[in-house]
mmCIF file of C-alpha atoms and ligand atoms in Angstrom:
data_model
loop_
_atom_site.group_PDB
_atom_site.id
_atom_site.type_symbol
_atom_site.label_atom_id
_atom_site.label_comp_id
_atom_site.label_asym_id
_atom_site.label_seq_id
_atom_site.Cartn_x
_atom_site.Cartn_y
_atom_site.Cartn_z
ATOM 1 C CA MET T 9 60.854 -23.217 31.536
ATOM 2 C CA PHE T 10 60.887 -20.920 34.061
ATOM 3 C CA THR T 11 57.695 -18.387 33.906
ATOM 4 C CA THR T 12 58.384 -15.200 35.586
ATOM 5 C CA ARG T 13 56.431 -11.921 35.237
ATOM 6 C CA PHE T 14 59.493 -10.620 33.072
ATOM 7 C CA THR T 15 59.071 -13.067 30.301
ATOM 8 C CA GLN T 16 55.120 -12.844 30.613
ATOM 9 C CA LEU T 17 56.106 -8.629 30.284
ATOM 10 C CA LEU T 18 57.690 -9.190 26.928
ATOM 11 C CA GLY T 19 56.742 -12.647 25.176
ATOM 12 C CA ILE T 20 60.835 -14.202 25.885
ATOM 13 C CA ASP T 21 61.407 -18.276 26.564
ATOM 14 C CA HIS T 22 63.897 -17.824 29.673
ATOM 15 C CA PRO T 23 64.037 -15.430 32.119
ATOM 16 C CA ILE T 24 67.795 -13.610 30.607
ATOM 17 C CA VAL T 25 68.839 -9.854 28.846
ATOM 18 C CA GLN T 26 72.094 -9.300 27.902
ATOM 19 C CA GLY T 27 72.063 -5.805 28.569
ATOM 20 C CA GLY T 28 73.091 -3.417 26.180
ATOM 21 C CA MET T 29 77.201 -2.981 26.099
ATOM 22 C CA GLN T 30 79.243 0.081 23.839
ATOM 23 C CA TRP T 31 80.513 -1.468 20.924
ATOM 24 C CA VAL T 32 79.575 -5.101 22.191
ATOM 25 C CA GLY T 33 76.149 -4.708 21.846
ATOM 26 C CA ARG T 34 75.633 -5.900 18.098
ATOM 27 C CA ALA T 35 72.695 -7.451 15.731
ATOM 28 C CA GLU T 36 74.998 -10.406 15.243
ATOM 29 C CA LEU T 37 74.848 -10.745 19.703
ATOM 30 C CA ALA T 38 71.460 -10.224 20.315
ATOM 31 C CA GLY T 39 70.026 -11.897 17.179
ATOM 32 C CA ALA T 40 72.197 -14.897 19.090
ATOM 33 C CA VAL T 41 70.689 -13.932 22.317
ATOM 34 C CA SER T 42 66.955 -13.591 21.666
ATOM 35 C CA ASN T 43 67.393 -16.523 18.511
ATOM 36 C CA ALA T 44 68.129 -18.365 21.954
ATOM 37 C CA GLY T 45 65.070 -17.960 24.056
ATOM 38 C CA ALA T 46 66.492 -14.702 26.214
ATOM 39 C CA LEU T 47 66.536 -11.066 25.653
ATOM 40 C CA GLY T 48 68.989 -9.610 22.911
ATOM 41 C CA ILE T 49 69.682 -5.979 22.768
ATOM 42 C CA ILE T 50 71.299 -3.841 20.599
ATOM 43 C CA THR T 51 72.842 -0.287 22.015
ATOM 44 C CA GLY T 52 72.029 2.084 20.431
ATOM 45 C CA LEU T 53 74.489 5.190 20.607
ATOM 46 C CA THR T 54 77.262 2.132 18.661
ATOM 47 C CA GLN T 55 75.831 2.899 15.416
ATOM 48 C CA PRO T 56 76.748 6.296 14.034
ATOM 49 C CA THR T 57 74.403 8.026 13.704
ATOM 50 C CA PRO T 58 70.765 7.568 13.760
ATOM 51 C CA GLU T 59 70.084 5.745 10.270
ATOM 52 C CA ALA T 60 73.095 3.406 10.892
ATOM 53 C CA LEU T 61 71.145 2.972 13.617
ATOM 54 C CA VAL T 62 68.674 1.783 11.756
ATOM 55 C CA ALA T 63 69.796 -0.230 9.335
ATOM 56 C CA GLU T 64 71.513 -2.371 12.285
ATOM 57 C CA ILE T 65 67.700 -2.910 14.094
ATOM 58 C CA ALA T 66 66.951 -4.303 10.747
ATOM 59 C CA ARG T 67 70.052 -6.231 9.784
ATOM 60 C CA CYS T 68 68.651 -8.374 13.555
ATOM 61 C CA ARG T 69 65.497 -8.414 12.924
ATOM 62 C CA SER T 70 66.816 -10.575 9.277
ATOM 63 C CA LEU T 71 68.867 -12.669 12.284
ATOM 64 C CA THR T 72 66.351 -13.377 14.421
ATOM 65 C CA ASP T 73 61.962 -13.636 14.611
ATOM 66 C CA ARG T 74 62.110 -13.660 17.965
ATOM 67 C CA PRO T 75 61.826 -10.116 20.105
ATOM 68 C CA PHE T 76 64.833 -8.292 21.123
ATOM 69 C CA GLY T 77 65.611 -4.758 22.581
ATOM 70 C CA VAL T 78 67.816 -1.674 22.412
ATOM 71 C CA ASN T 79 69.475 0.231 24.569
ATOM 72 C CA LEU T 80 68.841 4.313 24.612
ATOM 73 C CA THR T 81 72.300 5.944 26.780
ATOM 74 C CA ILE T 82 70.859 8.486 27.889
ATOM 75 C CA LEU T 83 74.549 10.326 29.529
ATOM 76 C CA PRO T 84 75.066 13.364 30.725
ATOM 77 C CA ALA T 85 78.031 14.879 28.055
ATOM 78 C CA ILE T 86 78.800 18.361 26.510
ATOM 79 C CA ASN T 87 77.985 17.652 23.212
ATOM 80 C CA PRO T 88 75.150 15.135 23.530
ATOM 81 C CA PRO T 89 74.083 12.587 20.491
ATOM 82 C CA PRO T 90 71.217 13.881 19.051
ATOM 83 C CA TYR T 91 69.404 11.597 21.326
ATOM 84 C CA ALA T 92 65.561 12.583 20.047
ATOM 85 C CA GLU T 93 66.579 11.413 16.841
ATOM 86 C CA TYR T 94 68.029 7.996 17.889
ATOM 87 C CA ARG T 95 64.598 7.719 19.477
ATOM 88 C CA GLN T 96 62.591 8.772 16.867
ATOM 89 C CA ALA T 97 64.794 5.474 14.813
ATOM 90 C CA ILE T 98 63.580 3.084 17.511
ATOM 91 C CA ILE T 99 60.280 4.075 16.951
ATOM 92 C CA GLU T 100 60.414 3.688 13.387
ATOM 93 C CA SER T 101 61.973 0.557 12.779
ATOM 94 C CA GLY T 102 59.615 -1.039 14.733
ATOM 95 C CA VAL T 103 61.055 -1.986 17.372
ATOM 96 C CA LYS T 104 59.020 -2.774 20.702
ATOM 97 C CA ILE T 105 61.517 -2.793 23.671
ATOM 98 C CA VAL T 106 63.570 -0.809 25.017
ATOM 99 C CA GLU T 107 66.152 -0.447 27.491
ATOM 100 C CA THR T 108 67.129 2.745 29.007
ATOM 101 C CA ALA T 109 70.085 3.226 31.189
ATOM 102 C CA GLY T 110 72.189 6.739 32.624
ATOM 103 C CA ALA T 111 69.556 9.457 33.955
ATOM 104 C CA ASN T 112 66.076 9.860 34.033
ATOM 105 C CA PRO T 113 63.962 8.658 30.689
ATOM 106 C CA VAL T 114 61.139 10.633 31.695
ATOM 107 C CA ASP T 115 61.525 12.799 28.901
ATOM 108 C CA HIS T 116 61.573 10.000 26.141
ATOM 109 C CA LEU T 117 58.314 7.528 27.268
ATOM 110 C CA PRO T 118 55.253 9.394 25.720
ATOM 111 C CA ASP T 119 56.483 8.539 22.310
ATOM 112 C CA PHE T 120 58.132 5.572 23.639
ATOM 113 C CA LYS T 121 54.556 4.680 25.731
ATOM 114 C CA ALA T 122 52.350 5.628 21.985
ATOM 115 C CA ALA T 123 54.059 3.743 20.183
ATOM 116 C CA GLY T 124 53.770 0.212 21.831
ATOM 117 C CA ILE T 125 57.001 0.265 22.954
ATOM 118 C CA THR T 126 57.643 -1.504 26.206
ATOM 119 C CA VAL T 127 60.584 0.221 28.766
ATOM 120 C CA VAL T 128 62.218 -1.524 30.732
ATOM 121 C CA HIS T 129 64.982 0.804 32.235
ATOM 122 C CA LYS T 130 68.516 -0.073 34.037
ATOM 123 C CA CYS T 131 69.408 1.792 37.171
ATOM 124 C CA THR T 132 71.571 1.542 40.357
ATOM 125 C CA SER T 133 69.263 2.516 43.245
ATOM 126 C CA VAL T 134 66.222 1.210 44.618
ATOM 127 C CA ARG T 135 65.757 4.900 44.606
ATOM 128 C CA HIS T 136 65.921 5.510 40.802
ATOM 129 C CA ALA T 137 64.102 1.720 40.430
ATOM 130 C CA VAL T 138 60.757 3.503 42.236
ATOM 131 C CA LYS T 139 61.213 7.096 40.783
ATOM 132 C CA ALA T 140 61.265 4.532 36.982
ATOM 133 C CA GLU T 141 58.187 3.252 38.480
ATOM 134 C CA LYS T 142 57.034 5.889 39.162
ATOM 135 C CA VAL T 143 57.017 7.722 36.154
ATOM 136 C CA GLY T 144 55.546 4.952 34.106
ATOM 137 C CA VAL T 145 58.170 2.795 32.996
ATOM 138 C CA ASP T 146 57.273 -1.167 32.206
ATOM 139 C CA ALA T 147 59.931 -3.358 34.373
ATOM 140 C CA VAL T 148 63.354 -2.265 36.059
ATOM 141 C CA SER T 149 66.541 -4.085 35.931
ATOM 142 C CA ILE T 150 68.407 -2.808 39.068
ATOM 143 C CA ASP T 151 72.600 -3.357 38.748
ATOM 144 C CA GLY T 152 74.957 -3.686 41.912
ATOM 145 C CA PHE T 153 78.104 -2.945 42.400
ATOM 146 C CA GLU T 154 79.102 -5.940 41.001
ATOM 147 C CA CYS T 155 78.663 -4.640 37.465
ATOM 148 C CA ALA T 156 80.237 -3.384 35.187
ATOM 149 C CA GLY T 157 79.667 -0.353 32.853
ATOM 150 C CA HIS T 158 78.470 2.702 35.840
ATOM 151 C CA PRO T 159 77.695 0.805 39.107
ATOM 152 C CA GLY T 160 76.692 4.089 40.866
ATOM 153 C CA GLU T 161 78.153 6.119 43.801
ATOM 154 C CA ASP T 162 75.618 3.540 47.052
ATOM 155 C CA ASP T 163 78.217 -0.042 46.188
ATOM 156 C CA ILE T 164 75.055 -1.941 47.482
ATOM 157 C CA PRO T 165 75.720 -5.494 46.344
ATOM 158 C CA GLY T 166 72.955 -7.742 44.678
ATOM 159 C CA LEU T 167 72.477 -9.532 47.863
ATOM 160 C CA VAL T 168 71.128 -6.600 49.252
ATOM 161 C CA LEU T 169 70.106 -4.471 46.441
ATOM 162 C CA ILE T 170 68.006 -7.174 44.547
ATOM 163 C CA PRO T 171 65.629 -8.073 47.948
ATOM 164 C CA ARG T 172 65.526 -4.016 48.615
ATOM 165 C CA ALA T 173 63.923 -3.765 45.123
ATOM 166 C CA ALA T 174 61.700 -6.361 45.803
ATOM 167 C CA GLU T 175 60.395 -5.155 49.049
ATOM 168 C CA GLU T 176 59.863 -1.422 46.825
ATOM 169 C CA LEU T 177 58.809 -2.303 43.917
ATOM 170 C CA THR T 178 55.154 -3.811 42.106
ATOM 171 C CA ILE T 179 57.038 -3.707 38.644
ATOM 172 C CA PRO T 180 58.453 -6.986 37.226
ATOM 173 C CA PHE T 181 62.549 -5.953 37.904
ATOM 174 C CA ILE T 182 65.810 -8.434 36.751
ATOM 175 C CA ALA T 183 68.345 -8.550 38.527
ATOM 176 C CA SER T 184 71.896 -7.364 37.736
ATOM 177 C CA GLY T 185 75.413 -7.315 38.045
ATOM 178 C CA GLY T 186 78.091 -10.409 38.866
ATOM 179 C CA PHE T 187 75.475 -13.368 37.029
ATOM 180 C CA ALA T 188 77.240 -15.790 34.927
ATOM 181 C CA ASP T 189 75.391 -19.220 35.300
ATOM 182 C CA ALA T 190 72.808 -20.946 36.860
ATOM 183 C CA ARG T 191 74.002 -20.198 40.298
ATOM 184 C CA GLY T 192 73.270 -16.508 39.852
ATOM 185 C CA LEU T 193 69.723 -16.841 38.157
ATOM 186 C CA VAL T 194 68.418 -18.994 40.951
ATOM 187 C CA ALA T 195 70.074 -16.804 43.546
ATOM 188 C CA ALA T 196 68.405 -13.898 42.190
ATOM 189 C CA LEU T 197 65.043 -15.546 41.682
ATOM 190 C CA ALA T 198 65.060 -16.604 45.292
ATOM 191 C CA LEU T 199 65.815 -12.785 46.289
ATOM 192 C CA GLY T 200 62.664 -11.757 44.430
ATOM 193 C CA ALA T 201 63.804 -10.532 41.190
ATOM 194 C CA ASP T 202 62.179 -11.448 37.961
ATOM 195 C CA GLY T 203 65.085 -12.374 36.656
ATOM 196 C CA VAL T 204 68.726 -11.150 35.293
ATOM 197 C CA ASN T 205 71.270 -9.799 33.339
ATOM 198 C CA MET T 206 73.865 -10.004 32.388
ATOM 199 C CA GLY T 207 77.291 -8.221 30.322
ATOM 200 C CA THR T 208 80.079 -9.590 30.452
ATOM 201 C CA ARG T 209 79.295 -13.260 30.453
ATOM 202 C CA PHE T 210 77.839 -12.382 26.798
ATOM 203 C CA MET T 211 80.772 -10.436 25.993
ATOM 204 C CA CYS T 212 82.573 -13.099 26.538
ATOM 205 C CA THR T 213 80.170 -16.246 23.747
ATOM 206 C CA GLN T 214 81.279 -17.022 20.538
ATOM 207 C CA GLU T 215 78.746 -14.535 18.537
ATOM 208 C CA SER T 216 80.022 -11.453 20.048
ATOM 209 C CA PRO T 217 81.202 -9.229 18.475
ATOM 210 C CA ILE T 218 84.979 -8.480 19.788
ATOM 211 C CA HIS T 219 88.268 -9.528 19.306
ATOM 212 C CA ASP T 220 88.601 -13.171 20.734
ATOM 213 C CA THR T 221 92.060 -12.023 22.951
ATOM 214 C CA VAL T 222 90.205 -9.963 24.765
ATOM 215 C CA LYS T 223 87.757 -13.010 24.938
ATOM 216 C CA GLN T 224 90.356 -14.982 26.733
ATOM 217 C CA ALA T 225 91.541 -12.416 28.958
ATOM 218 C CA ILE T 226 88.628 -12.071 30.851
ATOM 219 C CA VAL T 227 88.775 -15.949 30.826
ATOM 220 C CA ALA T 228 92.420 -15.757 32.371
ATOM 221 C CA ALA T 229 91.517 -12.561 35.021
ATOM 222 C CA SER T 230 89.735 -13.450 38.474
ATOM 223 C CA GLU T 231 87.322 -10.811 40.353
ATOM 224 C CA LEU T 232 90.149 -8.710 41.655
ATOM 225 C CA ASP T 233 91.075 -7.896 37.855
ATOM 226 C CA THR T 234 88.840 -4.084 37.748
ATOM 227 C CA GLU T 235 89.151 -1.022 38.249
ATOM 228 C CA LEU T 236 86.815 1.636 39.176
ATOM 229 C CA MET T 237 87.667 4.421 37.539
ATOM 230 C CA PHE T 238 85.798 8.431 37.996
ATOM 231 C CA ARG T 239 84.733 7.604 41.243
ATOM 232 C CA PRO T 240 86.126 11.091 42.971
ATOM 233 C CA LEU T 241 84.352 12.766 39.059
ATOM 234 C CA ARG T 242 81.375 10.847 41.060
ATOM 235 C CA ASN T 243 80.165 9.019 37.753
ATOM 236 C CA THR T 244 82.302 5.981 38.589
ATOM 237 C CA ALA T 245 82.490 3.419 36.139
ATOM 238 C CA ARG T 246 84.250 -0.298 36.058
ATOM 239 C CA VAL T 247 86.502 -1.149 33.853
ATOM 240 C CA ALA T 248 88.974 -4.159 32.977
ATOM 241 C CA SER T 249 92.862 -3.738 35.178
ATOM 242 C CA ASN T 250 95.439 -2.468 33.044
ATOM 243 C CA SER T 251 97.873 0.034 32.390
ATOM 244 C CA VAL T 252 95.573 2.710 31.296
ATOM 245 C CA SER T 253 92.475 1.819 34.095
ATOM 246 C CA ARG T 254 95.172 1.939 36.860
ATOM 247 C CA GLU T 255 97.011 5.413 35.294
ATOM 248 C CA VAL T 256 93.330 6.863 35.630
ATOM 249 C CA VAL T 257 92.679 6.250 38.830
ATOM 250 C CA GLN T 258 96.420 7.485 40.265
ATOM 251 C CA ILE T 259 95.712 10.794 38.506
ATOM 252 C CA LEU T 260 92.523 11.314 39.669
ATOM 253 C CA GLY T 261 93.307 10.091 42.872
ATOM 254 C CA ALA T 262 95.623 12.388 43.243
ATOM 255 C CA GLY T 263 93.226 15.338 42.604
ATOM 256 C CA GLY T 264 93.501 14.956 38.952
ATOM 257 C CA GLN T 265 90.468 16.779 36.946
ATOM 258 C CA PHE T 266 88.827 15.140 33.857
ATOM 259 C CA GLU T 267 90.811 17.051 31.629
ATOM 260 C CA ASP T 268 93.690 15.415 32.997
ATOM 261 C CA VAL T 269 92.980 11.975 32.119
ATOM 262 C CA ARG T 270 90.326 13.005 28.450
ATOM 263 C CA ASP T 271 93.021 11.185 26.336
ATOM 264 C CA LEU T 272 93.930 8.232 27.892
ATOM 265 C CA VAL T 273 89.781 7.421 28.893
ATOM 266 C CA ALA T 274 88.849 8.198 24.479
ATOM 267 C CA GLY T 275 85.506 6.107 23.443
ATOM 268 C CA ALA T 276 87.960 5.676 20.289
ATOM 269 C CA ARG T 277 90.677 3.636 22.405
ATOM 270 C CA GLY T 278 88.418 1.546 23.955
ATOM 271 C CA ARG T 279 86.724 0.416 20.357
ATOM 272 C CA THR T 280 90.518 -0.326 19.411
ATOM 273 C CA VAL T 281 90.684 -3.003 22.881
ATOM 274 C CA TYR T 282 87.468 -4.495 20.911
ATOM 275 C CA GLU T 283 88.695 -4.423 17.622
ATOM 276 C CA ARG T 284 92.573 -5.265 17.443
ATOM 277 C CA GLY T 285 92.462 -7.435 20.963
ATOM 278 C CA ASP T 286 95.217 -4.645 21.954
ATOM 279 C CA THR T 287 93.578 -4.841 25.729
ATOM 280 C CA GLU T 288 96.047 -2.313 26.448
ATOM 281 C CA ALA T 289 94.755 0.082 24.332
ATOM 282 C CA GLY T 290 92.151 2.231 26.200
ATOM 283 C CA VAL T 291 89.728 1.869 29.257
ATOM 284 C CA TRP T 292 87.324 -1.317 28.109
ATOM 285 C CA SER T 293 84.237 -1.981 30.841
ATOM 286 C CA VAL T 294 84.287 -5.546 31.918
ATOM 287 C CA GLY T 295 82.525 -6.942 35.928
ATOM 288 C CA MET T 296 84.152 -8.875 38.516
ATOM 289 C CA VAL T 297 82.169 -11.825 37.468
ATOM 290 C CA GLN T 298 84.696 -12.380 34.392
ATOM 291 C CA GLY T 299 86.242 -14.709 37.917
ATOM 292 C CA LEU T 300 83.507 -17.206 37.318
ATOM 293 C CA ILE T 301 83.791 -16.989 33.556
ATOM 294 C CA HIS T 302 85.942 -20.035 32.450
ATOM 295 C CA ASP T 303 84.641 -20.172 28.780
ATOM 296 C CA VAL T 304 83.867 -18.811 24.947
ATOM 297 C CA PRO T 305 80.435 -20.553 24.746
ATOM 298 C CA THR T 306 78.408 -19.928 21.580
ATOM 299 C CA VAL T 307 75.201 -17.933 23.330
ATOM 300 C CA GLY T 308 72.827 -21.105 22.644
ATOM 301 C CA ASP T 309 75.195 -23.311 24.616
ATOM 302 C CA LEU T 310 75.658 -20.888 27.743
ATOM 303 C CA VAL T 311 71.365 -20.045 27.553
ATOM 304 C CA GLU T 312 70.428 -23.668 27.227
ATOM 305 C CA THR T 313 72.817 -24.501 30.598
ATOM 306 C CA ILE T 314 72.057 -22.199 32.799
ATOM 307 C CA MET T 315 68.581 -22.587 32.576
ATOM 308 C CA ARG T 316 69.160 -26.224 31.991
ATOM 309 C CA GLU T 317 71.142 -26.247 35.175
ATOM 310 C CA ALA T 318 68.865 -24.060 37.071
ATOM 311 C CA ARG T 319 65.756 -26.235 37.177
ATOM 312 C CA GLU T 320 68.019 -29.355 37.922
ATOM 313 C CA SER T 321 69.106 -26.902 40.958
ATOM 314 C CA VAL T 322 66.107 -26.153 42.262
ATOM 315 C CA THR T 323 64.035 -29.646 41.582
ATOM 316 C CA GLY T 324 67.745 -31.422 42.887
ATOM 317 C CA ARG T 325 70.123 -29.976 45.189
ATOM 318 C CA LEU T 326 67.587 -27.155 46.317
ATOM 319 C CA SER T 327 64.354 -29.650 47.020
ATOM 320 C CA GLY T 328 66.851 -32.569 48.527
ATOM 321 C CA LEU T 329 68.043 -29.851 51.008
ATOM 322 C CA LEU T 330 64.532 -30.001 52.479
ATOM 323 C CA THR T 331 63.755 -32.959 54.933
ATOM 324 C CA GLN T 332 61.047 -33.439 56.915
ATOM 325 C CA GLU T 333 59.875 -31.458 59.954
ATOM 326 C CA PRO T 334 60.657 -33.051 62.913
ATOM 327 C CA ALA T 335 57.436 -34.422 64.792
ATOM 328 C CA ALA T 336 56.534 -31.965 67.715
ATOM 329 C CA VAL T 337 57.750 -32.758 71.114
ATOM 330 C CA ARG T 338 55.308 -33.463 73.855
HETATM 331 C C1 FMN U 401 81.819 -3.902 27.162
HETATM 332 C C2 FMN U 401 80.191 -3.150 28.434
HETATM 333 C C3 FMN U 401 79.836 -2.064 27.908
HETATM 334 C C4 FMN U 401 78.650 -1.735 28.112
HETATM 335 N N1 FMN U 401 78.298 -0.554 27.484
HETATM 336 C C5 FMN U 401 76.619 -0.211 28.568
HETATM 337 C C6 FMN U 401 76.564 0.476 27.819
HETATM 338 O O1 FMN U 401 76.133 1.857 26.689
HETATM 339 N N2 FMN U 401 75.225 1.192 28.020
HETATM 340 C C7 FMN U 401 74.567 0.237 29.329
HETATM 341 O O2 FMN U 401 73.356 0.880 29.997
HETATM 342 N N3 FMN U 401 75.067 -0.383 30.058
HETATM 343 C C8 FMN U 401 76.579 -0.461 29.700
HETATM 344 N N4 FMN U 401 77.262 -1.327 30.301
HETATM 345 C C9 FMN U 401 76.102 -2.553 31.665
HETATM 346 C C10 FMN U 401 75.993 -4.078 31.279
HETATM 347 O O3 FMN U 401 74.629 -3.520 30.342
HETATM 348 C C11 FMN U 401 75.145 -4.861 32.184
HETATM 349 O O4 FMN U 401 74.024 -3.724 33.207
HETATM 350 C C12 FMN U 401 76.605 -5.010 32.764
HETATM 351 O O5 FMN U 401 78.313 -5.673 32.135
HETATM 352 C C13 FMN U 401 75.729 -6.098 33.982
HETATM 353 O O6 FMN U 401 76.824 -6.139 34.955
HETATM 354 P P1 FMN U 401 77.252 -7.641 35.078
HETATM 355 O O7 FMN U 401 79.139 -7.482 33.056
HETATM 356 O O8 FMN U 401 78.446 -8.605 35.770
HETATM 357 O O9 FMN U 401 76.819 -8.376 34.684
HETATM 358 C C14 FMN U 401 78.201 -2.104 29.649
HETATM 359 C C15 FMN U 401 79.047 -3.266 29.760
HETATM 360 C C16 FMN U 401 79.970 -3.901 29.348
HETATM 361 C C17 FMN U 401 80.984 -5.728 29.918
#
């Protein structure tokens, strides 16, 4: 077992989290991750209404008696979802862990804290992490440039971002973006993190509720096969490279506006990708880490393998590199 400040804070066995994933983070995946001793997270806004989220939380509870969380992604929108009602649905369902992401979670904190909820805020820069600590979140999940979804605009990869976060934060934090195996976990711990958050790796498991064709596409793809979309709009998203995402990049790069790509990036099209397995139907999030993903294991096998190999790495290969100090030269 690896015991860290993060595993102790959340009451989980392993320092591994399955981050919120639109259309993917449903009860069967979150439940399987939590049953494996890591932390599964249901994606709140994947559910069409707060009432549907209540039902999804109940479904997850029927699948696991271990701790699991709910992701609340706070994004700027012309017609924002009813955030206060989703928040209330989480609280009234008795969920005790929330992953916030996107904008500053400060408006949601008083209610979450009053309900005894542990809040893990996911962000992409050290300055936002420090701000989150200041406003009172319990832990931070810091997403490097490698990550699927929104990597922010600073482009700082984990190798620098994680130790910088360790320098500035006093609360527990986990490293996110680019993690898929024991090598990444051990590296993150060495860099000062208290665990890892994984999206793409958990998306490519047996229990992940998406079409198998998408999982096979991830296995077949390399680390080169992603696009950074919306860069000129300063709302960058890392998605799978396909005909749709390349067209979006081309239109915006030539000076186009959001209106010009609105139809191409519609959420409904992305959802079709996962449901029908048509990887060219729309844009869909995936990380560079797909280059390290070569199989579609069960969640239980994945977590067990990561933890076993991490232990072997620390007690075997790494400690084997230590040699006797040479005797002092007189
Ligand atoms: C398909 C997919 C959908 C995602 N949707 C969300 C989301 O709705 N909210 C969120 O906070 N993060 C979202 N993410 C980001 C993940 O929670 C996580 O931060 C990211 O995947 C980490 O990078 P990795 O894929 O390299 O592990 C998504 C990731 C993927 C792969």
